[in-house]
Short mmCIF file of C-alpha atoms in Angstrom, two decimals:
data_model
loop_
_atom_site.label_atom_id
_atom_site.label_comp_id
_atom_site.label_asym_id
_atom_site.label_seq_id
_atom_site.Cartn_x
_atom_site.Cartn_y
_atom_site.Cartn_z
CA UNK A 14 -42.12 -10.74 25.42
CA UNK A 15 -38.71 -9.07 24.64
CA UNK A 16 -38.47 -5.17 25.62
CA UNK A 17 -38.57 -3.14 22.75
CA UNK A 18 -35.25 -0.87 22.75
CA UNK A 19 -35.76 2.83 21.87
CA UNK A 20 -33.17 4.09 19.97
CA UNK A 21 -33.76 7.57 21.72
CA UNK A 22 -32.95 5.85 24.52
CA UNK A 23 -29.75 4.34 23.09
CA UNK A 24 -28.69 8.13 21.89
CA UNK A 25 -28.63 9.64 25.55
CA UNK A 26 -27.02 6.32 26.76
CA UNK A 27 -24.13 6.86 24.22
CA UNK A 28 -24.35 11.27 24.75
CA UNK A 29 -24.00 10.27 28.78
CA UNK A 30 -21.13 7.84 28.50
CA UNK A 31 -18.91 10.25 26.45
CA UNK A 32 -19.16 12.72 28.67
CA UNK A 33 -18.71 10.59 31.09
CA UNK A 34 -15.32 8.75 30.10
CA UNK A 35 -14.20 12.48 29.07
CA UNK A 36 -14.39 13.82 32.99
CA UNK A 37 -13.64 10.72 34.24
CA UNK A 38 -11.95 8.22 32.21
CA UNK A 39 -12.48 4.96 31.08
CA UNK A 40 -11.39 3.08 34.47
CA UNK A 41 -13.55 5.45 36.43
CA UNK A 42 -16.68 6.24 34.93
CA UNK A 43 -19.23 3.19 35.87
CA UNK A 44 -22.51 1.56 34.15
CA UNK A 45 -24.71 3.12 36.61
CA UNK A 46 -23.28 6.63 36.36
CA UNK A 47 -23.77 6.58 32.90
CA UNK A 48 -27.49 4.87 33.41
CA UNK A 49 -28.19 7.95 35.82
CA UNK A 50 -27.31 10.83 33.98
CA UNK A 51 -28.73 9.33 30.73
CA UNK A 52 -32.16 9.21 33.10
CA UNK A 53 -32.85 5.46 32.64
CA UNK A 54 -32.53 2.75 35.59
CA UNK A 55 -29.36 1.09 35.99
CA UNK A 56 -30.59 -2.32 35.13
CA UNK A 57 -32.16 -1.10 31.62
CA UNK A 58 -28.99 0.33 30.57
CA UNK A 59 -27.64 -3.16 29.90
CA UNK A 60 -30.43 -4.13 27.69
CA UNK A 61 -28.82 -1.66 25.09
CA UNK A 62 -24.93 -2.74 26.01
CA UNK A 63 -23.96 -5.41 27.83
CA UNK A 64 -20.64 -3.49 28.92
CA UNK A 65 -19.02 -0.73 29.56
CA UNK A 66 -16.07 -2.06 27.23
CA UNK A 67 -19.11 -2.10 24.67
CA UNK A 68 -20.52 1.37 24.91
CA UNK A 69 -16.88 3.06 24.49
CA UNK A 70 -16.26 0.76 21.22
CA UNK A 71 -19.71 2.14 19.90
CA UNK A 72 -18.49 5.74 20.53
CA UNK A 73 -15.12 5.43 18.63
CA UNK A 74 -15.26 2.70 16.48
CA UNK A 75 -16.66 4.94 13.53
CA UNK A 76 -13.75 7.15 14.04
CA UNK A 77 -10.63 4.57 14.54
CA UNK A 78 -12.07 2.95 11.14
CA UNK A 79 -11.76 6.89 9.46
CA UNK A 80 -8.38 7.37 10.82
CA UNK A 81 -7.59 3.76 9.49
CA UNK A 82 -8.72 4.52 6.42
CA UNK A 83 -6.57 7.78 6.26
CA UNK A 84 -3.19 6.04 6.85
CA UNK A 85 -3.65 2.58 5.52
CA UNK A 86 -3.62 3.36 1.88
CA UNK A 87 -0.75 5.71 2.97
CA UNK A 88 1.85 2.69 2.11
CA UNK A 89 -0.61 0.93 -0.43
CA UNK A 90 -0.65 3.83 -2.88
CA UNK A 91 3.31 4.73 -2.57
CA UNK A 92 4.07 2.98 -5.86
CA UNK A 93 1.37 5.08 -7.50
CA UNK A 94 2.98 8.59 -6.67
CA UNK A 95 4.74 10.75 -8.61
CA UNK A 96 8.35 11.66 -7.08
CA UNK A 97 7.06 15.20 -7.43
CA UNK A 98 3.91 14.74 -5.12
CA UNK A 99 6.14 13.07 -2.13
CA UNK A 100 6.10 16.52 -0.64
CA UNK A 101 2.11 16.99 -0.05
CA UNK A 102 1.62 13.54 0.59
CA UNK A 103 2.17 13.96 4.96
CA UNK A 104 0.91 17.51 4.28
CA UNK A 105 -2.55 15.70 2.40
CA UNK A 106 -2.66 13.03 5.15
CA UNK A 107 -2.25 15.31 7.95
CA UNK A 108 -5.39 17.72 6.77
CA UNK A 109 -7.66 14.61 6.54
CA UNK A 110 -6.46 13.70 10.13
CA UNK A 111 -7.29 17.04 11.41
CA UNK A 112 -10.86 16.84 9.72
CA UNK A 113 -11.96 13.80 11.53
CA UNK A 114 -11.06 15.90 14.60
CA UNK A 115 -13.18 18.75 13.05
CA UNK A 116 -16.55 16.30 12.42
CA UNK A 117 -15.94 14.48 16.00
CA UNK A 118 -14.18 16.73 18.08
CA UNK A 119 -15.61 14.91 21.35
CA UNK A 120 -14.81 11.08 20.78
CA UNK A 121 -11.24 12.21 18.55
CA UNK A 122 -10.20 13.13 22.11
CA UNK A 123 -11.32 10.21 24.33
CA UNK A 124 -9.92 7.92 21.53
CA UNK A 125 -6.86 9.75 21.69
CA UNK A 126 -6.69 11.05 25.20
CA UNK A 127 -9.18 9.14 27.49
CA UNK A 128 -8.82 5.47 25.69
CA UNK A 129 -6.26 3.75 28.91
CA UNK A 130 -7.56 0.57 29.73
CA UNK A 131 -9.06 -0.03 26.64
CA UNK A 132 -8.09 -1.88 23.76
CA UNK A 133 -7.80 1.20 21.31
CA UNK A 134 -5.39 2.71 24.00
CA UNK A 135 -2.40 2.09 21.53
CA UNK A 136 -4.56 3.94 18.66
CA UNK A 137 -1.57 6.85 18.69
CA UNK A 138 1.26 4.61 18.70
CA UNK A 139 -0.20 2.70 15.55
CA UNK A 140 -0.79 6.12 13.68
CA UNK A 141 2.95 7.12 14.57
CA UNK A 142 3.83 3.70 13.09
CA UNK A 143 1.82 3.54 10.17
CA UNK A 144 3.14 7.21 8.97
CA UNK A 145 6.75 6.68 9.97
CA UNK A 146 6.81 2.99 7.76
CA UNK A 147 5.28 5.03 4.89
CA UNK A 148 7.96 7.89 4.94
CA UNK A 149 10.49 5.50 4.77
CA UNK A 150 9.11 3.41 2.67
CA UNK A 151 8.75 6.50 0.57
CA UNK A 152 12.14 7.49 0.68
CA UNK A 153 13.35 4.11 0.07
CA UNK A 154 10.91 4.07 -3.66
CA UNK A 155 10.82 7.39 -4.77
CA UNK A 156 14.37 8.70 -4.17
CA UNK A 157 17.84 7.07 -5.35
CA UNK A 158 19.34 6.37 -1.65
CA UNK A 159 17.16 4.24 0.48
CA UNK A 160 17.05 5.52 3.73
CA UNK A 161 19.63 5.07 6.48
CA UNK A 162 19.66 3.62 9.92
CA UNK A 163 19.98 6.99 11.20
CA UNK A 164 17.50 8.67 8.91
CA UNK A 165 14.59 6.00 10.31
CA UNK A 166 15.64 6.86 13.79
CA UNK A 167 15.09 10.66 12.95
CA UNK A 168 11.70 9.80 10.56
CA UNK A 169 10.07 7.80 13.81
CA UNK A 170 11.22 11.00 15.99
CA UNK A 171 10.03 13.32 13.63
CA UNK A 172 6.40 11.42 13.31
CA UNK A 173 5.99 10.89 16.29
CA UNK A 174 6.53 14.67 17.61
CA UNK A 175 4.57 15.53 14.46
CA UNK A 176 1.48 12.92 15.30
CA UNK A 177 1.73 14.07 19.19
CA UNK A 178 2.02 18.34 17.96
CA UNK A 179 -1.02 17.47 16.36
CA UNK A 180 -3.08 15.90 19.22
CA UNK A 181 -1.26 18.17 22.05
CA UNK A 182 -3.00 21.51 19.76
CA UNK A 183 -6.19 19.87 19.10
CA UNK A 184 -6.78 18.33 21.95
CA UNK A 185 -6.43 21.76 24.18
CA UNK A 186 -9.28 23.40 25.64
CA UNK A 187 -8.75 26.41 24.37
CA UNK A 188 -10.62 28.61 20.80
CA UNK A 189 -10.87 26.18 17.66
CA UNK A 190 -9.47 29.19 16.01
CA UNK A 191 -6.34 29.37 18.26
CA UNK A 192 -6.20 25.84 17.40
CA UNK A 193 -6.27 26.18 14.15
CA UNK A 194 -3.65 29.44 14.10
CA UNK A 195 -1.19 27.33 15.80
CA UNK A 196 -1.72 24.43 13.63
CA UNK A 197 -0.73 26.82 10.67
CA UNK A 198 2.46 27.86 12.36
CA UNK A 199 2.82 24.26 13.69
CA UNK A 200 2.62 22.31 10.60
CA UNK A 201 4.72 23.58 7.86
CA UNK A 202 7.85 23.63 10.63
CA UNK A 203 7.26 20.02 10.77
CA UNK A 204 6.82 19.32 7.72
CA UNK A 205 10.11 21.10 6.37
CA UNK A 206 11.77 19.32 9.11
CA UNK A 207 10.84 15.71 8.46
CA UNK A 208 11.71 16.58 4.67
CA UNK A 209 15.20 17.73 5.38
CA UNK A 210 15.74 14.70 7.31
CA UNK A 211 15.24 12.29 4.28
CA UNK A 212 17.32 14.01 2.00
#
């Protein structure tokens, strides 16, 4: 007769593996570590996930497919935009990125700081990507001068110091309302910046 799985059981599986891969990493933490502080036997834990690999796609896969859904209509939508709105757009983006932070402050750092060995461990590098295609691409529809080699060299620096300010702030341990105070200084300094470099 198969063993009924408990989904209470699953919960404090998942709750014991992020903290888990937060203190210790992916490469580090192990299947019975996360069995024994979740309070089960290490041989039950892999009637709920066969893998290690398994339990840290549960924990971030709900967030990698919210930040994918934040940048990918990013390019999609360009066409749709007035020239007027270009402005708000990285602003716009940029506040829903910070809210998936807000709603899953735990697994938005181990996808973003504790994913090594893993195959979301490029997750940054494909946000910086996706945003700094889309401000090109941007520049290239909306304004009269497509953009220059030059100007995409600058863009992908600015994005990617931009995407990484982000993180760095959110990602300290320090008061969500320091976070917050130096996002608000943060933010509109980058912003102005990557705007002066398309024009």
């Amino acid at each position: 007769m198969p063993q009924i799985l408990k989904p209470e059981i699953k919960e404090k599986i998942l709750k014991s593996a992020l903290d888990s891969f937060l203190e210790n990493g992916y490469r580090s933490a192990s299947m019975q570590q996360i069995a024994q502080n979740a309070g089960i036997a290490a041989g039950n834990i892999y009637n709920y996930f066969k893998s290690k690999e398994l339990i840290f796609s549960t924990l971030v896969s709900p967030v990698v497919a919210e930040v994918k859904a934040i940048f990918k209509p990013f390019v999609g939508g360009l066409p749709s935009f007035h020239p007027g709105d270009r402005m708000n757009i990285a602003e716009k983006k940029m506040g829903e990125f910070i809210k998936v932070y807000q709603n899953h402050r735990k697994v938005f750092v181990l996808l973003f700081e504790k994913s090594d060995s893993t195959r979301f461990e490029t997750m940054r590098t494909d946000v910086i990507e996706s945003m700094a295609s889309a401000v090109i691409q941007m520049k290239n529809k909306l304004t009269p001068n497509p953009a220059t080699h030059e100007q995409e060299v600058l863009v992908k620096a600015y994005v990617t110091a931009y995407i990484n300010g982000i993180i760095s702030i959110l990602t300290e341990k320090i008061d969500e309302d320091l976070k917050l105070e130096a996002l608000h200084k943060f933010l509109p300094f980058m912003r102005s910046t990557l705007v002066e470099s398309l024009r």
